[in-house]
PDB file of C-alpha atoms in Angstrom:
ATOM      1  CA  MET A   1       1.301 -26.347  28.130  1.00 54.00           C
ATOM      2  CA  PRO A   2      -0.628 -26.522  24.940  1.00 57.00           C
ATOM      3  CA  GLY A   3      -3.553 -27.768  27.379  1.00 66.00           C
ATOM      4  CA  LEU A   4      -3.611 -24.643  29.156  1.00 67.00           C
ATOM      5  CA  SER A   5      -4.158 -22.555  25.737  1.00 75.00           C
ATOM      6  CA  GLU A   6      -6.508 -25.615  24.138  1.00 72.00           C
ATOM      7  CA  ALA A   7      -8.722 -24.893  27.300  1.00 76.00           C
ATOM      8  CA  ALA A   8      -8.109 -21.004  26.881  1.00 79.00           C
ATOM      9  CA  SER A   9      -9.065 -20.951  23.497  1.00 78.00           C
ATOM     10  CA  GLU A  10     -12.580 -22.229  24.060  1.00 76.00           C
ATOM     11  CA  ASP A  11     -13.571 -20.406  26.924  1.00 80.00           C
ATOM     12  CA  LYS A  12     -14.856 -16.825  25.685  1.00 85.00           C
ATOM     13  CA  LEU A  13     -15.226 -15.167  28.831  1.00 85.00           C
ATOM     14  CA  LEU A  14     -11.226 -15.730  29.058  1.00 84.00           C
ATOM     15  CA  ILE A  15     -10.417 -14.413  25.302  1.00 88.00           C
ATOM     16  CA  LEU A  16     -12.906 -10.925  25.519  1.00 88.00           C
ATOM     17  CA  ALA A  17     -11.170 -10.243  28.817  1.00 86.00           C
ATOM     18  CA  PRO A  18      -7.939  -9.524  26.962  1.00 86.00           C
ATOM     19  CA  GLN A  19      -9.492  -8.378  24.089  1.00 85.00           C
ATOM     20  CA  LYS A  20     -11.923  -5.916  25.900  1.00 86.00           C
ATOM     21  CA  THR A  21     -10.893  -4.498  29.330  1.00 86.00           C
ATOM     22  CA  LEU A  22      -6.461  -4.273  30.984  1.00 84.00           C
ATOM     23  CA  MET A  23      -6.104  -5.748  34.104  1.00 83.00           C
ATOM     24  CA  PRO A  24      -3.568  -4.015  35.787  1.00 80.00           C
ATOM     25  CA  ASN A  25      -2.793  -7.261  38.023  1.00 83.00           C
ATOM     26  CA  PRO A  26       0.217 -10.062  38.135  1.00 87.00           C
ATOM     27  CA  ALA A  27      -2.250 -12.993  37.903  1.00 88.00           C
ATOM     28  CA  MET A  28      -3.627 -12.085  34.615  1.00 86.00           C
ATOM     29  CA  GLU A  29      -0.463 -10.715  33.529  1.00 89.00           C
ATOM     30  CA  GLU A  30       0.989 -14.317  34.241  1.00 91.00           C
ATOM     31  CA  LEU A  31      -1.741 -16.153  33.136  1.00 91.00           C
ATOM     32  CA  VAL A  32      -1.932 -13.721  29.377  1.00 92.00           C
ATOM     33  CA  THR A  33       2.226 -14.468  28.998  1.00 94.00           C
ATOM     34  CA  LEU A  34       1.776 -18.179  29.739  1.00 94.00           C
ATOM     35  CA  LEU A  35      -0.632 -18.487  27.145  1.00 94.00           C
ATOM     36  CA  ARG A  36       1.533 -16.169  24.716  1.00 96.00           C
ATOM     37  CA  ARG A  37       4.303 -18.826  25.538  1.00 96.00           C
ATOM     38  CA  ALA A  38       2.408 -21.624  25.345  1.00 94.00           C
ATOM     39  CA  ILE A  39       0.713 -20.815  21.234  1.00 95.00           C
ATOM     40  CA  ILE A  40       4.172 -19.772  19.699  1.00 96.00           C
ATOM     41  CA  ALA A  41       5.752 -22.829  21.122  1.00 94.00           C
ATOM     42  CA  GLU A  42       3.094 -25.184  19.188  1.00 93.00           C
ATOM     43  CA  VAL A  43       3.917 -22.480  16.324  1.00 94.00           C
ATOM     44  CA  ALA A  44       7.877 -23.133  16.317  1.00 93.00           C
ATOM     45  CA  GLN A  45       6.526 -26.759  16.108  1.00 93.00           C
ATOM     46  CA  THR A  46       4.005 -27.400  13.629  1.00 93.00           C
ATOM     47  CA  VAL A  47       5.228 -24.410  11.025  1.00 91.00           C
ATOM     48  CA  GLU A  48       1.245 -23.441  11.750  1.00 92.00           C
ATOM     49  CA  LEU A  49      -1.224 -21.306  13.539  1.00 94.00           C
ATOM     50  CA  ARG A  50      -4.509 -23.642  14.199  1.00 92.00           C
ATOM     51  CA  ASP A  51      -7.525 -21.626  13.713  1.00 92.00           C
ATOM     52  CA  GLU A  52      -9.093 -22.976  16.986  1.00 93.00           C
ATOM     53  CA  LEU A  53      -6.089 -20.631  18.580  1.00 94.00           C
ATOM     54  CA  GLN A  54      -6.335 -17.848  16.799  1.00 95.00           C
ATOM     55  CA  ARG A  55      -9.515 -16.014  18.644  1.00 94.00           C
ATOM     56  CA  LEU A  56      -7.360 -16.363  20.988  1.00 94.00           C
ATOM     57  CA  THR A  57      -4.112 -15.013  19.755  1.00 96.00           C
ATOM     58  CA  LEU A  58      -5.931 -12.261  18.748  1.00 96.00           C
ATOM     59  CA  ALA A  59      -7.157 -11.532  22.256  1.00 95.00           C
ATOM     60  CA  ILE A  60      -3.172 -11.895  23.070  1.00 96.00           C
ATOM     61  CA  ALA A  61      -2.381  -9.165  19.890  1.00 96.00           C
ATOM     62  CA  GLN A  62      -5.109  -6.660  21.567  1.00 95.00           C
ATOM     63  CA  TYR A  63      -3.617  -7.111  25.649  1.00 95.00           C
ATOM     64  CA  ALA A  64       0.071  -6.424  24.581  1.00 94.00           C
ATOM     65  CA  ALA A  65      -0.676  -3.478  22.290  1.00 94.00           C
ATOM     66  CA  ARG A  66      -3.084  -1.761  24.860  1.00 92.00           C
ATOM     67  CA  THR A  67      -0.264  -2.152  27.941  1.00 91.00           C
ATOM     68  CA  GLY A  68       2.656  -0.802  24.938  1.00 91.00           C
ATOM     69  CA  TYR A  69       4.006  -4.557  24.881  1.00 93.00           C
ATOM     70  CA  ALA A  70       5.084  -4.205  28.011  1.00 90.00           C
ATOM     71  CA  LEU A  71       5.029  -7.792  28.321  1.00 92.00           C
ATOM     72  CA  ALA A  72       7.925 -10.052  29.009  1.00 90.00           C
ATOM     73  CA  ALA A  73       8.752 -12.179  27.061  1.00 93.00           C
ATOM     74  CA  GLU A  74      12.015 -15.208  27.599  1.00 93.00           C
ATOM     75  CA  ASP A  75      15.460 -15.102  25.593  1.00 94.00           C
ATOM     76  CA  ASP A  76      13.377 -17.899  23.344  1.00 95.00           C
ATOM     77  CA  GLU A  77      10.653 -16.493  22.959  1.00 96.00           C
ATOM     78  CA  GLU A  78      12.007 -13.467  21.724  1.00 95.00           C
ATOM     79  CA  ARG A  79      14.149 -15.739  19.399  1.00 96.00           C
ATOM     80  CA  LEU A  80      11.348 -17.832  17.769  1.00 96.00           C
ATOM     81  CA  VAL A  81       9.458 -13.862  17.528  1.00 96.00           C
ATOM     82  CA  SER A  82      12.352 -12.513  15.635  1.00 96.00           C
ATOM     83  CA  ALA A  83      12.264 -15.708  13.501  1.00 96.00           C
ATOM     84  CA  ILE A  84       8.791 -15.560  12.837  1.00 97.00           C
ATOM     85  CA  ASN A  85       9.715 -11.985  11.373  1.00 96.00           C
ATOM     86  CA  ASP A  86      12.564 -12.834   9.240  1.00 96.00           C
ATOM     87  CA  SER A  87      10.183 -15.808   7.858  1.00 96.00           C
ATOM     88  CA  ILE A  88       7.454 -12.855   6.918  1.00 96.00           C
ATOM     89  CA  GLN A  89      10.336 -10.574   5.760  1.00 95.00           C
ATOM     90  CA  ALA A  90      11.084 -13.319   3.566  1.00 96.00           C
ATOM     91  CA  GLN A  91       7.471 -14.614   2.574  1.00 95.00           C
ATOM     92  CA  PHE A  92       6.907 -10.687   1.366  1.00 95.00           C
ATOM     93  CA  ALA A  93      10.083 -11.220  -0.912  1.00 94.00           C
ATOM     94  CA  LEU A  94       8.156 -13.574  -2.561  1.00 94.00           C
ATOM     95  CA  GLY A  95       5.580 -12.188  -2.883  1.00 93.00           C
ATOM     96  CA  GLU A  96       3.318 -14.306  -1.336  1.00 92.00           C
ATOM     97  CA  GLU A  97      -0.517 -13.911  -1.222  1.00 93.00           C
ATOM     98  CA  GLN A  98      -2.186 -11.428   2.270  1.00 94.00           C
ATOM     99  CA  ASP A  99      -3.425 -15.232   3.358  1.00 94.00           C
ATOM    100  CA  GLY A 100      -0.134 -16.657   3.842  1.00 94.00           C
ATOM    101  CA  LEU A 101       0.488 -14.119   5.654  1.00 96.00           C
ATOM    102  CA  ILE A 102      -1.884 -14.046   8.637  1.00 96.00           C
ATOM    103  CA  GLY A 103      -1.207 -16.016  11.005  1.00 96.00           C
ATOM    104  CA  SER A 104       3.078 -15.521  11.258  1.00 96.00           C
ATOM    105  CA  LEU A 105       1.461 -11.824  11.723  1.00 97.00           C
ATOM    106  CA  MET A 106      -0.842 -12.347  14.769  1.00 97.00           C
ATOM    107  CA  THR A 107       1.431 -14.187  16.166  1.00 97.00           C
ATOM    108  CA  SER A 108       3.885 -11.461  16.066  1.00 97.00           C
ATOM    109  CA  ALA A 109       1.606  -8.965  16.822  1.00 97.00           C
ATOM    110  CA  MET A 110       1.538 -10.801  20.447  1.00 97.00           C
ATOM    111  CA  TYR A 111       5.058  -9.982  21.023  1.00 97.00           C
ATOM    112  CA  GLY A 112       5.473  -6.109  19.217  1.00 95.00           C
ATOM    113  CA  ALA A 113       4.366  -3.891  16.804  1.00 96.00           C
ATOM    114  CA  LEU A 114       4.348  -4.798  13.285  1.00 96.00           C
ATOM    115  CA  PHE A 115       4.850  -0.794  12.863  1.00 94.00           C
ATOM    116  CA  HIS A 116       8.527  -0.736  13.791  1.00 93.00           C
ATOM    117  CA  GLN A 117       9.045  -3.960  11.873  1.00 94.00           C
ATOM    118  CA  PRO A 118      11.468  -4.196   8.540  1.00 92.00           C
ATOM    119  CA  PHE A 119       8.581  -5.714   6.784  1.00 94.00           C
ATOM    120  CA  ALA A 120       6.153  -3.188   8.254  1.00 93.00           C
ATOM    121  CA  VAL A 121       6.738  -0.775   4.439  1.00 91.00           C
ATOM    122  CA  GLN A 122       5.442  -3.651   2.951  1.00 94.00           C
ATOM    123  CA  LEU A 123       2.267  -3.710   4.667  1.00 94.00           C
ATOM    124  CA  GLY A 124       0.821   0.136   3.871  1.00 91.00           C
ATOM    125  CA  GLN A 125       0.103  -2.017   0.262  1.00 93.00           C
ATOM    126  CA  TRP A 126      -3.153  -2.817   1.383  1.00 95.00           C
ATOM    127  CA  ASN A 127      -5.667  -1.010   3.214  1.00 95.00           C
ATOM    128  CA  LEU A 128      -6.863  -1.703   6.338  1.00 95.00           C
ATOM    129  CA  VAL A 129      -9.817  -2.954   4.910  1.00 96.00           C
ATOM    130  CA  ASP A 130      -8.480  -5.905   2.682  1.00 96.00           C
ATOM    131  CA  TRP A 131      -8.313  -7.411   5.713  1.00 96.00           C
ATOM    132  CA  PRO A 132     -10.402  -9.962   6.898  1.00 96.00           C
ATOM    133  CA  LEU A 133     -12.480  -8.616  10.117  1.00 96.00           C
ATOM    134  CA  ALA A 134     -11.277 -10.133  13.112  1.00 95.00           C
ATOM    135  CA  LEU A 135      -7.804  -9.071  12.255  1.00 96.00           C
ATOM    136  CA  GLN A 136      -8.380  -5.754  11.968  1.00 97.00           C
ATOM    137  CA  PRO A 137      -8.881  -4.499  15.388  1.00 96.00           C
ATOM    138  CA  VAL A 138      -4.889  -5.692  15.624  1.00 97.00           C
ATOM    139  CA  LEU A 139      -3.684  -4.727  12.737  1.00 97.00           C
ATOM    140  CA  ALA A 140      -4.855  -1.268  13.688  1.00 96.00           C
ATOM    141  CA  ALA A 141      -3.469  -0.638  17.210  1.00 95.00           C
ATOM    142  CA  SER A 142      -0.166  -2.142  15.805  1.00 96.00           C
ATOM    143  CA  TYR A 143       0.366  -1.435  12.563  1.00 95.00           C
ATOM    144  CA  TYR A 144      -2.204   1.110  10.736  1.00 95.00           C
ATOM    145  CA  ASP A 145      -2.920   3.963  14.103  1.00 94.00           C
ATOM    146  CA  ARG A 146       0.756   4.217  14.240  1.00 92.00           C
ATOM    147  CA  ALA A 147       1.516   4.714  10.518  1.00 90.00           C
ATOM    148  CA  GLU A 148      -1.096   7.707  10.883  1.00 90.00           C
ATOM    149  CA  GLU A 149       0.151   8.755  13.779  1.00 87.00           C
ATOM    150  CA  GLU A 150       3.796   8.789  12.467  1.00 82.00           C
ATOM    151  CA  ALA A 151       2.535  10.735   9.073  1.00 80.00           C
ATOM    152  CA  ILE A 152       1.014  13.659  11.111  1.00 81.00           C
ATOM    153  CA  LYS A 153       4.435  13.917  13.200  1.00 76.00           C
ATOM    154  CA  GLN A 154       6.552  14.521   9.537  1.00 72.00           C
ATOM    155  CA  SER A 155       5.489  18.003   9.644  1.00 69.00           C
ATOM    156  CA  PHE A 156       7.164  18.848  12.917  1.00 72.00           C
ATOM    157  CA  ASP A 157      10.389  19.214  13.913  1.00 70.00           C
ATOM    158  CA  GLU A 158      10.677  17.287  16.739  1.00 67.00           C
ATOM    159  CA  LYS A 159      10.552  14.558  15.466  1.00 63.00           C
ATOM    160  CA  ALA A 160      14.213  15.263  13.300  1.00 63.00           C
ATOM    161  CA  GLU A 161      15.154  14.798  16.994  1.00 68.00           C
ATOM    162  CA  GLU A 162      12.797  11.504  17.621  1.00 65.00           C
ATOM    163  CA  LEU A 163      15.011   9.382  14.399  1.00 62.00           C
ATOM    164  CA  CYS A 164      17.784   9.969  16.662  1.00 66.00           C
ATOM    165  CA  LEU A 165      16.575   7.413  19.317  1.00 66.00           C
ATOM    166  CA  ASP A 166      16.699   4.131  19.678  1.00 65.00           C
ATOM    167  CA  LYS A 167      13.590   1.836  18.479  1.00 60.00           C
ATOM    168  CA  THR A 168      12.671   1.577  22.482  1.00 60.00           C
ATOM    169  CA  ASP A 169      13.175   5.390  23.697  1.00 63.00           C
ATOM    170  CA  ALA A 170      11.107   6.307  20.393  1.00 60.00           C
ATOM    171  CA  PRO A 171       7.501   7.532  22.356  1.00 58.00           C
ATOM    172  CA  GLN A 172       3.926   5.955  21.963  1.00 56.00           C
ATOM    173  CA  ALA A 173       0.890   6.009  22.762  1.00 49.00           C
ATOM    174  CA  TRP A 174      -0.083   4.488  26.113  1.00 45.00           C
ATOM    175  CA  PRO A 175      -3.148   3.468  27.903  1.00 44.00           C
ATOM    176  CA  SER A 176      -5.638   5.755  28.697  1.00 44.00           C
ATOM    177  CA  TRP A 177      -8.733   6.286  30.737  1.00 44.00           C
ATOM    178  CA  SER A 178     -11.316   4.431  28.145  1.00 45.00           C
ATOM    179  CA  ARG A 179     -14.517   5.420  30.839  1.00 50.00           C
ATOM    180  CA  LEU A 180     -15.201   9.589  32.426  1.00 48.00           C
ATOM    181  CA  ALA A 181     -17.383   9.802  35.764  1.00 55.00           C
ATOM    182  CA  TYR A 182     -20.393   9.911  34.431  1.00 53.00           C
ATOM    183  CA  ARG A 183     -21.373  13.965  33.860  1.00 56.00           C
ATOM    184  CA  THR A 184     -25.087  15.495  32.717  1.00 61.00           C
ATOM    185  CA  GLU A 185     -24.665  17.770  30.319  1.00 63.00           C
ATOM    186  CA  SER A 186     -24.017  21.420  30.425  1.00 68.00           C
ATOM    187  CA  SER A 187     -23.899  24.559  28.714  1.00 71.00           C
ATOM    188  CA  LEU A 188     -21.933  26.903  30.315  1.00 70.00           C
ATOM    189  CA  LYS A 189     -22.787  29.431  28.736  1.00 74.00           C
ATOM    190  CA  THR A 190     -26.115  29.302  29.910  1.00 78.00           C
ATOM    191  CA  LEU A 191     -24.769  28.713  33.948  1.00 74.00           C
ATOM    192  CA  MET A 192     -23.209  31.628  33.633  1.00 76.00           C
ATOM    193  CA  ALA A 193     -26.247  33.308  32.340  1.00 78.00           C
ATOM    194  CA  ASN A 194     -28.418  32.261  35.167  1.00 78.00           C
ATOM    195  CA  ARG A 195     -26.002  33.359  38.270  1.00 74.00           C
ATOM    196  CA  CYS A 196     -25.644  36.456  36.727  1.00 71.00           C
ATOM    197  CA  THR A 197     -29.487  37.154  36.575  1.00 69.00           C
ATOM    198  CA  GLY A 198     -30.005  35.577  39.720  1.00 60.00           C
ATOM    199  CA  SER A 199     -27.426  37.154  42.343  1.00 52.00           C
ATOM    200  CA  LYS A 200     -26.501  40.556  42.379  1.00 50.00           C
ATOM    201  CA  SER A 201     -23.005  39.756  44.564  1.00 48.00           C
ATOM    202  CA  VAL A 202     -21.834  37.801  40.844  1.00 46.00           C
ATOM    203  CA  ASP A 203     -19.144  40.174  38.895  1.00 53.00           C
ATOM    204  CA  CYS A 204     -21.199  40.070  34.921  1.00 55.00           C
ATOM    205  CA  PRO A 205     -19.479  41.426  32.227  1.00 52.00           C
ATOM    206  CA  HIS A 206     -21.658  44.280  31.223  1.00 54.00           C
ATOM    207  CA  ARG A 207     -22.498  44.640  27.795  1.00 49.00           C
ATOM    208  CA  PRO A 208     -21.685  47.598  25.180  1.00 49.00           C
TER     209      PRO A 208
END
């Protein structure tokens, strides 16, 4: 397992794939979950996230967010993530500097949205641009975008009903088409004018 994550961390294409796309493929999903498991297993043993694994960790975190955190995790992984989240909360309580939180936040973001964690409110003390540039896409998807959506929803009555839902039942944004089929830009007004002047069979509204 460590060898798998080591090799993957040096594969630029393998890092770009989960970072930029969503691939509904069982083999790809299995690979991502295996890589994620290898990373958190090493973190559990060494109590740190090596620099060499950080790009891969960020790519997996972005992919997990794009899937709506639908990737399955084993029970031991869930326990490790819970311990990491508890550690982050303790770090905030002790006034830990931002740099000391980054590795744990990256690891946690591979498994769930940071917005739903008990320490989420403390993340709001920083703006997105205050974080390292490479970390910003993950934090945007995992916390800041969700916080902005939540702020907008606060003004709607439906929000009161949502507060009664379990966290896992609360609605969230799901993947959508990122690219639509290309169409030449056109004007409906011009099209209708041409049809009205070019064909007498078309009933066109008369101007007063």
